[in-house]
């Protein structure tokens, strides 16, 4: 399972980053940088919590990652 | 040299001369239908699969900026039902004029390509899109379409659509979105237009130059197409050459031609250059010192961090401040954001402000560090590739004009003239509308 | 025996009022927290997700309280209110409109809860459309309470209603101040509503629940009025029903007219 963010719907609430900081960080403008790599079993509950908490439902858990994914590049810290 | 048409059974085929060498697309001087048919012969008709195979064998790639293999796109759309074909002549890239030229000089070649594509994918709808503010292009297309309609040439009636003059209006998903509900803003992909596009139908969006190439390939064959270019990058393409060249304009060159040869064809560069912008405003800067041996092909350009893009080549003379020009364009790119994705809207605005600071010399070490950080943060995080392109443009500028940045910090500038070289449409032209 | 029956009925009725008032207060808290989410407020000890979770949990408590509220009213039996009236608006013979508003508020809240639970299946737009009715549910609750509430005339009750109104209006102003670029006309309309609607409410209260004879005018069935009258006669010596020491006297006087003749709960 992977996280996928809809960048158009995303409005930078940042609740996801609070609930799943292992995979989601906020950029300098409060928008989430989502790590799209596979999520191990033990983290799935946290991932689901983050997905459900999004006020605008911009975050999803998907089975397959896209072949051409928007991969965040550069600094994570 | 006579050419083989694709349908030997067509008694009206006649014989048309395949272009030897160059020009190919620019050989066309026929805007009237009769002249076009006299020059190129009638529209070839063949079984749907035959054309796609021919285009595949030719190795044709899209000329809109992404260099995507055309046959792959055609096959994907042909696999669907009730397809739509769209000729993308929007050309939102300010430094590019090749599409407008092609559409005013050889509209029938483009429309032939559109008809062939429509037949190949069994399309139910055919659309030609161009910027609505370009009256000359709209008129040329309208005339050509009505000429063809009178003769019943096109398999599907062609509809002419005028789009708002925005940078992103010609982006594939934005164009589809505009055709669907009147707003020329990019949408999320997946699904890509070839899967679900206009009204949910499989939609082929093809640059007008690509379609014109298809029209020639259909008449003269894949082998002919491959007589120019290289094995891996066959054929020729149109390049808009501007900036510090004696005769700026649209030139046709075979792939893998040296960039310096193209500049020579454009009259040469009377003054020494600092850099060349390749691809478009979503492309990359190449330092003049690295230009030797660089060729017009993605393989060669990749080595210097650039790509063909939509064939824009701007020669930046050393007498003009490349840094200031880059900052101006960055501001334009930030303003042309569709405003849908946070990282793009905020990120490009911040990057543009930082570039301004660099250009004015009002910056410190912190600014370049922030630029590096921000460009890393925004690439790949939008719905479309606009932030990616802008980042590529900015990063290459920071590298190529590094010395200039240092000079500006000390209050100096290497430029001796204040000409604005890179065209940026005024906000009046853009009219701030996305509909 | 009648005393026993009376006291157990009285206990249930107190519980009915308590659960009702508490539900209103907590619903106000929920609405305010919902607005706090939309203005994206957070503090070191109050991350966004906590505000969101508390908002959700408080609403669930409100739903439970309403169920209790309806149950106590129906079981108490003093008024002829059936279970159905708890969810079907305007189905009860007892003050049909004002009680019915309570059922309406409950229905809206149920819809909001269900759509929130199924948010990911129904999509954002549908969810958000239903969620807007939260304001309606709250407003309807306030009017329901004022219209049928036993304690409406009491000062403390009016204070509670007032605090709830102030809280929501203040929160709405906060939300408007944070920005509403998409539709400035809508923003102005909402701002106007925060003045007009409370004023309309006050005007209605003066001629309604705080006016004379509200019990009869609001649709209290004659049988219930008669019961109340009987209890009034046994507990008070003044036919004009001057209030006694507690606030729960038969309310036929003007000042505390919001009391519905059930006042005789120390029967």
XYZ file of C-alpha atoms in Angstrom:
779
model
C 0.000 0.000 0.000
C 1.166 3.501 -0.786
C 0.063 6.983 0.095
C -1.128 9.158 -2.743
C -1.889 12.846 -2.415
C -4.206 14.809 -4.669
C -2.281 18.078 -4.966
C -5.242 20.025 -6.318
C -7.621 19.102 -3.485
C -4.898 19.436 -0.852
C -5.282 22.721 0.953
C -2.330 22.525 3.299
C -4.209 21.746 6.501
C -1.326 19.575 7.638
C -3.299 17.242 9.872
C -1.775 14.288 7.992
C 1.743 15.302 8.948
C 0.735 15.449 12.608
C -0.608 11.919 12.517
C 1.967 10.223 10.289
C 5.236 12.128 10.599
C 7.180 9.004 9.613
C 6.067 9.444 6.030
C 4.656 12.942 5.755
C 6.486 16.214 6.293
C 5.361 19.754 5.702
C 7.188 22.029 3.270
C 7.925 25.666 3.990
C 4.347 26.630 3.110
C 2.521 24.029 5.162
C 1.864 21.577 2.338
C 2.612 17.894 2.823
C 5.574 16.181 1.208
C 4.348 12.612 0.978
C 6.749 9.719 0.822
C 5.183 7.392 -1.717
C 7.235 4.322 -0.869
C 5.472 1.152 0.321
C 4.067 1.220 3.840
C 4.905 -1.724 6.104
C 2.105 -3.538 7.948
C 2.936 -2.118 11.342
C 2.494 1.436 10.027
C -0.753 0.892 8.166
C -2.920 1.910 11.108
C -1.168 5.259 11.350
C -1.431 5.689 7.604
C -5.167 5.056 7.728
C -5.593 7.501 10.567
C -3.832 10.190 8.554
C -5.950 9.428 5.494
C -9.176 9.606 7.455
C -8.259 12.784 9.277
C -7.669 14.872 6.178
C -10.325 17.614 6.267
C -10.635 17.616 2.492
C -9.994 13.938 1.736
C -6.928 14.698 -0.361
C -4.923 11.750 0.929
C -5.554 8.187 -0.175
C -4.110 4.772 0.384
C -3.650 2.953 -2.888
C -2.560 -0.518 -3.818
C -0.245 0.294 -6.649
C 2.091 3.165 -7.037
C 1.912 4.965 -10.365
C 4.485 4.090 -12.965
C 5.225 7.760 -13.393
C 4.842 9.087 -9.895
C 5.289 12.617 -8.736
C 8.213 11.951 -6.502
C 9.213 14.614 -4.046
C 12.851 15.435 -4.531
C 15.405 17.178 -2.445
C 15.599 18.053 1.172
C 13.436 16.246 3.645
C 14.899 17.911 6.694
C 12.905 10.348 -56.016
C 9.371 9.098 -56.156
C 7.564 8.051 -53.061
C 5.364 5.124 -52.298
C 1.941 5.948 -51.018
C 0.384 3.719 -48.411
C -2.511 2.656 -50.564
C -1.383 1.480 -53.969
C -4.968 0.753 -54.911
C -5.908 4.398 -54.824
C -5.881 5.440 -58.465
C -5.887 9.080 -57.570
C -2.634 8.715 -55.685
C -0.514 9.952 -58.506
C 3.082 10.458 -57.672
C 4.337 13.076 -55.314
C 7.918 13.896 -54.775
C 9.231 13.085 -51.365
C 11.418 15.856 -50.008
C 15.073 15.088 -50.207
C 16.841 16.384 -47.151
C 15.482 19.666 -45.861
C 13.157 21.446 -45.819
C 10.327 19.042 -45.161
C 7.609 20.857 -43.266
C 8.851 24.242 -44.354
C 8.840 23.237 -47.989
C 5.147 23.935 -47.899
C 3.997 27.101 -49.550
C 0.434 25.978 -50.049
C -2.272 27.463 -47.886
C -5.039 26.774 -50.411
C -6.342 23.242 -50.613
C -5.727 22.808 -54.337
C -2.125 23.935 -54.040
C -1.670 21.598 -51.117
C -2.998 18.630 -53.044
C -0.878 19.568 -56.026
C 2.203 19.656 -53.852
C 1.595 16.650 -51.626
C -1.049 14.587 -53.283
C -4.415 13.677 -51.810
C -4.952 12.410 -48.313
C -3.764 8.805 -48.207
C -6.246 6.309 -46.852
C -5.154 3.067 -45.326
C -6.287 0.463 -42.877
C -6.162 1.818 -39.340
C -3.350 -0.353 -38.111
C -1.131 0.354 -41.130
C -0.628 4.014 -40.325
C 0.213 3.378 -36.701
C 2.746 0.714 -37.696
C 4.317 3.133 -40.134
C 4.551 5.871 -37.520
C 6.045 3.338 -35.127
C 8.620 2.237 -37.678
C 9.456 5.875 -38.304
C 10.166 6.405 -34.634
C 8.231 9.667 -34.535
C 8.109 11.427 -31.163
C 5.828 14.211 -30.057
C 6.940 17.739 -30.832
C 4.955 19.504 -28.124
C 7.629 19.283 -25.470
C 7.531 15.816 -23.946
C 8.977 13.853 -26.899
C 6.594 11.015 -26.182
C 6.579 8.190 -28.770
C 3.662 9.011 -31.055
C 2.828 5.434 -32.053
C 2.453 4.446 -28.407
C -0.080 7.206 -27.897
C -1.937 6.308 -31.073
C -2.146 2.658 -30.073
C -3.385 3.490 -26.589
C -6.185 5.672 -27.939
C -7.030 3.226 -30.729
C -7.632 0.587 -28.070
C -10.539 2.620 -26.741
C -13.959 3.431 -28.103
C -15.422 6.651 -29.500
C -12.103 8.412 -29.420
C -11.476 12.111 -29.776
C -8.484 13.597 -31.592
C -7.172 17.042 -30.758
C -4.596 19.039 -32.704
C -2.776 21.100 -30.109
C -1.744 24.382 -31.673
C -1.995 26.409 -28.481
C 1.725 27.163 -28.210
C 1.609 28.926 -24.879
C 5.412 29.017 -24.837
C 6.209 32.698 -25.529
C 9.576 32.033 -27.182
C 8.112 29.514 -29.625
C 6.512 30.458 -32.933
C 6.868 27.222 -34.889
C 3.294 26.062 -34.425
C 1.784 29.377 -35.436
C 4.001 29.418 -38.512
C 3.057 25.897 -39.463
C -0.627 26.610 -39.023
C -0.564 29.738 -41.148
C 1.730 28.343 -43.811
C 0.657 24.719 -44.064
C -2.657 24.243 -42.285
C -3.649 21.429 -44.639
C -0.608 19.406 -43.733
C -1.616 19.638 -40.083
C -5.245 18.881 -40.855
C -4.173 15.921 -42.975
C -2.301 14.599 -39.990
C -5.366 15.134 -37.825
C -7.554 13.287 -40.331
C -5.073 10.419 -40.517
C -4.916 10.180 -36.748
C -8.709 10.284 -36.596
C -8.913 7.388 -39.018
C -6.251 5.449 -37.175
C -8.080 5.639 -33.856
C -11.566 5.605 -35.358
C -12.317 8.935 -33.754
C -15.799 10.387 -33.524
C -14.659 13.947 -32.896
C -11.795 16.042 -34.261
C -10.766 19.353 -32.758
C -8.098 21.919 -33.572
C -7.143 24.175 -30.702
C -5.154 27.385 -30.802
C -4.947 30.590 -28.786
C -8.026 32.688 -29.429
C -6.010 35.909 -29.444
C -4.078 34.731 -32.497
C -6.486 35.995 -35.113
C -4.202 35.121 -38.014
C -3.909 31.489 -36.981
C -7.627 31.188 -36.239
C -8.463 32.647 -39.649
C -6.049 30.395 -41.538
C -7.467 27.354 -39.802
C -11.072 28.391 -40.314
C -10.458 28.854 -44.024
C -8.680 25.554 -44.390
C -11.346 23.684 -42.443
C -14.168 25.064 -44.534
C -12.289 24.271 -47.758
C -11.940 20.676 -46.663
C -15.522 20.486 -45.454
C -16.710 21.628 -48.881
C -14.817 18.757 -50.489
C -15.694 16.237 -47.801
C -12.088 15.299 -47.256
C -12.070 14.829 -43.493
C -13.467 11.603 -42.071
C -14.799 13.482 -39.073
C -15.917 17.136 -39.102
C -13.232 19.318 -37.591
C -14.132 21.833 -34.908
C -11.966 24.914 -34.335
C -11.585 25.968 -30.693
C -9.914 29.090 -29.339
C -8.261 28.782 -25.925
C -7.314 31.516 -23.443
C -3.777 32.840 -23.876
C -2.229 31.176 -20.821
C 1.076 29.369 -20.579
C -0.614 26.226 -19.353
C -3.622 26.269 -21.685
C -1.833 23.928 -24.083
C -0.857 21.478 -21.396
C -2.483 18.183 -22.305
C -4.826 17.807 -19.343
C -5.568 21.542 -19.274
C -6.625 21.473 -22.898
C -8.883 18.506 -22.266
C -10.315 20.247 -19.202
C -11.018 23.343 -21.278
C -12.772 21.324 -23.943
C -14.839 19.631 -21.252
C -15.948 22.523 -19.096
C -14.311 25.694 -20.300
C -11.528 26.039 -17.761
C -7.999 25.700 -19.132
C -6.415 24.408 -15.942
C -4.499 21.138 -15.631
C -6.163 18.231 -13.886
C -4.879 15.258 -11.979
C -3.457 12.398 -13.938
C -4.190 9.496 -13.792
C -6.302 9.030 -15.738
C -4.283 10.325 -18.659
C -6.218 11.812 -21.604
C -5.522 8.785 -23.790
C -7.496 6.727 -21.265
C -10.174 9.222 -20.278
C -10.157 12.647 -21.876
C -12.812 14.844 -23.425
C -16.185 13.769 -22.033
C -14.512 10.678 -20.633
C -13.529 9.409 -24.078
C -10.022 8.252 -25.023
C -8.455 11.429 -26.344
C -5.408 11.860 -28.521
C -3.765 15.226 -27.943
C -1.024 15.798 -30.466
C 1.078 18.830 -31.234
C 0.384 20.265 -34.686
C 3.962 19.706 -35.823
C 3.708 16.050 -34.924
C 0.522 15.774 -36.954
C 2.195 17.434 -39.922
C 5.000 14.884 -39.683
C 2.391 12.112 -39.639
C 0.918 13.550 -42.832
C 4.320 13.271 -44.520
C 5.087 9.824 -43.139
C 1.745 8.555 -44.427
C 2.706 9.664 -47.928
C 6.414 8.908 -48.064
C 6.899 6.144 -45.526
C 8.948 5.421 -42.440
C 12.121 4.731 -44.372
C 11.996 8.137 -45.955
C 11.443 9.725 -42.530
C 14.574 8.026 -41.258
C 16.810 9.400 -43.990
C 17.422 12.326 -41.652
C 18.467 12.235 -38.036
C 19.945 9.226 -36.293
C 18.892 5.681 -35.576
C 17.652 6.514 -32.106
C 16.419 10.014 -32.923
C 15.189 9.915 -36.501
C 13.696 12.690 -38.547
C 13.747 16.446 -38.396
C 11.960 19.109 -36.423
C 11.148 22.788 -36.304
C 13.182 25.010 -34.016
C 12.382 28.585 -33.026
C 15.720 30.362 -32.898
C 15.860 33.821 -31.343
C 17.991 36.115 -29.241
C 21.481 37.120 -30.298
C 21.295 35.695 -33.832
C 21.316 37.716 -37.025
C 18.100 36.267 -38.463
C 15.837 34.897 -35.777
C 12.980 32.699 -36.961
C 11.762 29.167 -37.352
C 14.279 26.737 -38.803
C 13.982 23.108 -39.693
C 16.867 20.857 -38.809
C 17.564 17.159 -38.635
C 17.933 15.705 -35.181
C 21.465 15.531 -33.922
C 22.466 18.646 -35.815
C 24.991 20.601 -33.774
C 23.448 23.531 -31.937
C 26.155 25.801 -33.290
C 25.178 24.750 -36.818
C 21.598 25.784 -36.117
C 22.763 29.134 -34.802
C 24.839 29.556 -37.960
C 21.799 28.773 -40.088
C 20.034 31.564 -38.223
C 22.624 34.005 -39.420
C 25.197 33.291 -36.774
C 25.830 35.098 -33.511
C 27.419 38.486 -34.164
C 28.323 38.927 -30.506
C 29.709 36.356 -28.091
C 27.153 34.450 -26.059
C 27.007 33.749 -22.365
C 24.503 30.911 -22.679
C 21.782 29.331 -24.766
C 18.314 28.491 -23.494
C 17.178 25.180 -24.926
C 13.675 23.729 -24.921
C 11.534 26.558 -23.700
C 10.835 28.290 -20.420
C 10.473 24.841 -18.946
C 13.835 23.898 -20.466
C 17.369 24.552 -19.359
C 20.233 26.954 -19.834
C 23.431 25.695 -21.380
C 26.589 27.718 -20.828
C 28.169 28.944 -24.057
C 31.430 27.360 -22.995
C 29.762 23.958 -23.058
C 28.043 24.423 -26.380
C 30.696 22.844 -28.562
C 29.632 19.432 -29.685
C 26.183 19.689 -28.161
C 23.619 18.355 -30.597
C 19.888 18.810 -31.090
C 18.900 15.467 -29.667
C 17.755 14.379 -26.234
C 20.720 12.067 -25.766
C 23.257 14.801 -26.362
C 21.300 17.460 -24.484
C 20.866 15.226 -21.450
C 24.618 15.376 -20.948
C 24.380 19.118 -20.407
C 21.217 18.910 -18.339
C 18.826 19.975 -21.083
C 16.208 18.480 -23.411
C 14.610 19.284 -26.791
C 11.352 20.465 -25.290
C 9.336 22.341 -27.900
C 12.348 23.301 -29.965
C 13.045 26.729 -28.526
C 16.662 27.896 -28.846
C 17.434 31.360 -27.468
C 20.950 32.671 -27.778
C 21.798 34.907 -24.813
C 24.517 37.429 -25.707
C 27.047 38.202 -23.026
C 26.101 41.858 -23.320
C 22.662 41.127 -21.853
C 22.216 40.246 -18.207
C 21.152 36.604 -18.298
C 20.393 36.675 -14.600
C 17.927 39.519 -14.947
C 16.296 37.826 -17.912
C 15.988 34.608 -15.983
C 14.431 36.445 -13.062
C 11.886 38.096 -15.369
C 10.850 34.777 -16.842
C 10.694 33.134 -13.426
C 8.259 35.828 -12.328
C 6.176 35.112 -15.434
C 6.166 31.382 -14.705
C 5.052 32.048 -11.137
C 2.211 34.231 -12.388
C 1.183 31.568 -14.881
C 0.616 28.974 -12.195
C -2.924 27.649 -12.396
C -3.139 28.289 -8.667
C -4.421 24.844 -7.807
C -1.534 23.269 -5.948
C 0.038 24.782 -2.852
C 3.674 23.931 -3.605
C 3.416 25.507 -7.066
C 1.552 28.650 -6.064
C 3.573 29.420 -2.967
C 6.803 27.809 -4.050
C 7.093 29.533 -7.410
C 6.144 32.857 -5.855
C 8.911 32.462 -3.294
C 11.393 31.337 -5.945
C 10.500 34.260 -8.192
C 10.973 36.720 -5.326
C 14.335 35.182 -4.533
C 15.414 35.392 -8.176
C 14.386 39.044 -8.159
C 16.559 39.578 -5.113
C 19.489 37.935 -6.873
C 19.018 40.075 -9.947
C 18.874 43.248 -7.894
C 21.892 42.261 -5.876
C 19.788 42.478 -2.721
C 20.529 39.049 -1.445
C 22.895 37.075 0.694
C 24.197 33.538 0.952
C 20.912 32.653 2.519
C 19.007 33.403 -0.690
C 20.846 30.886 -2.838
C 20.529 28.326 -0.085
C 16.785 28.959 0.094
C 16.485 28.684 -3.675
C 18.159 25.311 -3.549
C 15.888 24.204 -0.734
C 12.681 25.470 -2.337
C 13.375 24.138 -5.809
C 13.989 20.774 -4.201
C 10.729 20.997 -2.328
C 8.375 21.936 -5.146
C 9.505 19.739 -8.032
C 7.183 16.830 -8.674
C 4.522 17.994 -6.227
C 2.030 19.626 -8.535
C -0.773 18.115 -10.558
C 1.111 19.009 -13.738
C 4.748 19.486 -14.615
C 4.738 23.281 -14.471
C 6.690 23.549 -11.201
C 9.107 20.915 -12.517
C 9.790 22.920 -15.642
C 10.204 26.144 -13.715
C 12.611 24.442 -11.336
C 14.672 23.126 -14.225
C 14.809 26.623 -15.702
C 15.815 28.214 -12.394
C 18.367 25.627 -11.369
C 20.136 25.732 -14.699
C 20.132 29.530 -14.545
C 21.677 29.487 -11.072
C 24.408 27.227 -12.364
C 25.081 28.959 -15.660
C 24.896 32.501 -14.251
C 26.694 31.781 -10.974
C 29.388 34.344 -11.717
C 26.748 36.915 -12.556
C 25.119 36.306 -9.172
C 28.405 36.982 -7.417
C 28.915 40.199 -9.386
C 25.408 41.434 -8.598
C 26.065 40.805 -4.934
C 28.947 43.261 -5.247
C 26.757 45.765 -7.003
C 28.178 45.070 -10.470
C 26.721 43.554 -13.608
C 28.428 42.185 -16.692
C 25.736 43.432 -19.012
C 26.239 46.386 -21.309
C 22.701 46.668 -22.590
C 19.292 46.508 -21.040
C 17.420 44.827 -23.886
C 14.660 42.492 -22.812
C 15.453 39.456 -24.852
C 13.147 36.781 -23.552
C 9.553 37.532 -24.555
C 7.063 37.727 -21.724
C 3.445 38.421 -22.708
C 1.995 41.405 -20.928
C -0.742 40.796 -18.385
C -3.104 42.624 -20.676
C -2.688 39.928 -23.301
C -3.096 37.185 -20.768
C -6.284 38.873 -19.545
C -6.084 36.964 -16.297
C -8.738 34.532 -17.413
C -8.605 30.791 -17.496
C -11.887 30.409 -19.331
C -48.765 5.887 45.441
C -49.520 8.932 43.484
C -46.686 10.646 45.291
C -44.326 7.879 44.236
C -45.514 8.073 40.692
C -45.205 11.798 40.779
C -41.666 11.771 42.091
C -40.419 9.171 39.574
C -42.074 11.146 36.787
C -40.452 14.224 38.175
C -37.007 12.625 38.174
C -37.342 11.581 34.545
C -38.545 15.018 33.626
C -35.560 16.642 35.301
C -33.340 14.221 33.434
C -35.077 15.142 30.208
C -34.372 18.803 30.766
C -30.831 18.184 31.912
C -29.947 16.030 28.935
C -31.569 18.525 26.618
C -29.665 21.496 27.981
C -26.403 19.598 28.108
C -26.891 18.410 24.559
C -27.385 21.996 23.442
C -24.274 23.191 25.238
C -22.185 20.360 23.859
C -23.597 20.877 20.378
C -22.477 24.486 20.655
C -19.025 23.276 21.651
C -19.007 20.967 18.639
C -20.020 23.704 16.226
C -17.354 26.008 17.624
C -14.729 23.265 17.367
C -15.769 22.624 13.792
C -15.138 26.296 13.046
C -11.833 26.136 14.899
C -10.853 23.350 12.493
C -11.743 25.453 9.493
C -9.699 28.442 10.676
C -6.817 26.032 11.196
C -6.087 27.080 14.727
C -3.663 24.999 16.708
C -1.535 25.297 19.817
C 1.370 23.290 21.199
C -0.950 21.161 23.293
C -3.758 21.264 20.744
C -2.541 19.927 17.408
C -5.057 20.057 14.556
C -5.911 16.376 14.804
C -6.829 16.746 18.470
C -9.261 19.534 17.686
C -10.704 17.325 14.967
C -11.018 14.294 17.212
C -12.590 16.232 20.091
C -15.043 17.803 17.640
C -16.054 14.349 16.488
C -16.233 12.810 19.950
C -18.261 15.662 21.414
C -20.767 15.256 18.607
C -21.110 11.557 19.397
C -21.785 12.427 23.033
C -24.425 14.883 21.860
C -26.126 12.135 19.879
C -26.138 9.871 22.930
C -27.537 12.650 25.089
C -30.317 13.288 22.602
C -31.283 9.629 22.646
C -31.419 9.812 26.423
C -33.333 13.066 26.194
C -35.981 11.553 23.927
C -36.171 8.378 26.003
C -36.710 10.188 29.272
C -39.438 12.359 27.786
C -41.262 9.423 26.259
C -40.953 7.146 29.296
C -41.984 9.874 31.671
C -45.290 9.923 29.893
C -46.581 13.137 31.329
C -46.875 14.513 27.854
C -48.299 12.338 25.076
C -45.084 12.023 23.155
C -44.301 8.775 21.424
C -40.978 7.328 20.269
C -41.712 8.214 16.693
C -41.855 11.881 17.528
C -38.200 11.666 18.445
C -37.176 11.244 14.860
C -40.148 12.252 12.769
C -40.532 16.006 12.871
C -43.884 17.477 13.818
C -45.408 14.077 14.562
C -46.267 14.673 18.191
C -49.518 16.100 19.467
C -47.595 17.978 22.136
C -46.393 21.319 20.812
C -45.958 19.809 17.371
C -43.888 22.593 15.826
C -41.509 23.300 18.668
C -41.005 19.689 19.575
C -40.806 18.761 15.945
C -37.877 21.087 15.526
C -36.034 18.932 18.014
C -36.666 15.865 15.902
C -35.541 17.808 12.861
C -32.324 18.827 14.578
C -31.728 15.236 15.563
C -32.328 14.022 12.010
C -29.874 16.539 10.619
C -27.296 15.551 13.180
C -27.789 11.886 12.338
C -27.296 12.637 8.656
C -24.126 14.538 9.452
C -22.827 11.725 11.626
C -23.562 9.036 9.068
C -22.051 10.996 6.183
C -18.977 11.715 8.264
C -18.616 8.073 9.093
C -18.864 7.177 5.404
C -16.917 10.203 4.229
C -14.427 8.294 2.174
C -17.103 6.422 0.291
C -19.361 9.316 -0.578
C -16.718 11.826 -1.598
C -15.768 15.201 -0.269
C -18.371 17.337 -1.973
C -21.365 15.327 -0.799
C -19.947 15.126 2.694
C -19.361 18.857 2.842
C -22.821 19.690 1.519
C -24.464 17.702 4.297
C -22.064 19.049 6.871
C -23.211 22.613 6.308
C -26.498 21.625 7.913
C -24.668 21.521 11.235
C -25.398 25.222 11.617
C -29.022 24.557 10.841
C -29.177 21.743 13.330
C -27.744 23.954 16.040
C -30.063 26.851 15.302
C -33.078 24.562 15.204
C -32.002 23.061 18.523
C -31.926 26.500 20.100
C -35.424 27.299 18.890
C -36.652 23.861 19.967
C -35.274 24.412 23.425
C -36.786 27.864 23.720
C -40.089 26.678 22.332
C -40.655 23.549 24.375
C -38.177 23.884 27.191
C -39.553 23.767 30.680
C -36.891 26.130 31.880
C -37.044 28.685 29.135
C -38.295 31.438 31.365
C -35.587 30.933 33.964
C -32.747 33.403 34.118
C -30.083 30.766 34.293
C -31.530 29.073 31.226
C -31.631 32.303 29.271
C -28.055 32.848 30.272
C -27.085 29.457 28.897
C -28.910 30.081 25.627
C -27.277 33.478 25.396
C -23.815 32.060 25.971
C -24.367 29.473 23.267
C -25.497 32.146 20.836
C -22.535 34.375 21.623
C -20.116 31.485 21.233
C -21.358 30.514 17.797
C -21.632 34.084 16.526
C -18.127 34.861 17.746
C -16.786 31.721 16.092
C -18.517 32.623 12.823
C -16.990 36.092 12.968
C -13.604 34.497 13.520
C -14.142 32.303 10.478
C -15.225 35.256 8.334
C -12.243 37.313 9.448
C -9.816 34.613 8.321
C -10.929 35.162 4.764
C -13.511 34.057 2.260
C -12.046 35.149 -1.040
C -14.145 32.952 -3.274
C -17.425 34.659 -2.650
C -17.377 38.081 -0.996
C -21.116 38.422 -1.454
C -21.723 35.268 0.543
C -19.408 36.506 3.231
C -21.357 39.727 3.575
C -24.593 37.802 3.649
C -23.370 35.587 6.459
C -22.122 38.572 8.407
C -25.506 40.183 8.007
C -27.185 36.993 9.133
C -25.212 37.001 12.385
C -26.965 40.254 13.233
C -30.359 39.700 11.711
C -30.995 36.168 12.943
C -30.303 36.793 16.641
C -32.468 39.916 16.482
C -35.232 37.890 14.897
C -34.784 35.347 17.644
C -35.114 37.960 20.382
C -38.197 39.401 18.761
C -39.777 35.973 18.542
C -38.920 35.221 22.139
C -40.674 38.298 23.412
C -43.937 37.367 21.751
C -43.429 33.649 21.979
C -41.937 31.703 24.840
C -41.531 34.779 27.030
C -44.947 36.073 26.137
C -48.187 35.227 27.868
C -49.968 31.934 27.588
C -47.186 30.314 25.676
C -48.154 26.876 26.905
C -51.476 27.044 25.171
C -50.271 28.949 22.103
C -47.430 26.572 21.469
C -49.744 23.640 21.134
C -49.804 21.966 24.505
C -52.728 19.548 24.315
C -55.738 20.463 26.453
C -55.462 17.280 28.505
C -51.968 18.190 29.571
C -52.983 21.745 30.345
C -55.770 20.363 32.483
C -53.371 18.138 34.413
C -51.137 21.076 35.026
C -54.075 23.191 36.106
C -55.124 20.536 38.601
C -51.643 20.437 40.069
C -51.627 24.199 40.113
C -54.809 24.289 42.133
C -53.450 21.837 44.685
C -50.154 23.551 45.253
C -50.844 27.220 44.972
C -53.409 29.282 46.728
C -53.213 32.158 44.336
C -55.349 31.667 41.294
C -53.203 34.089 39.356
C -50.319 31.774 39.815
C -47.812 34.082 41.434
C -44.581 32.263 41.500
C -43.515 30.470 44.591
C -40.047 29.990 45.886
C -38.899 27.684 43.141
C -38.954 28.451 39.524
C -41.161 25.558 38.686
C -44.566 27.039 39.375
C -47.444 26.917 36.940
C -46.611 29.510 34.403
C -49.702 31.465 33.712
C -48.128 34.753 34.637
C -46.512 36.921 32.051
C -42.959 36.970 33.285
C -42.281 33.305 33.362
C -44.770 32.349 30.757
C -42.328 30.043 29.147
C -43.115 27.566 31.797
C -45.657 25.228 30.415
C -47.957 24.427 33.212
C -45.845 21.462 34.100
C -44.411 23.677 36.664
C -46.109 21.729 39.350
C -43.335 19.222 39.630
C -43.166 19.466 43.251
C -46.563 17.893 43.087
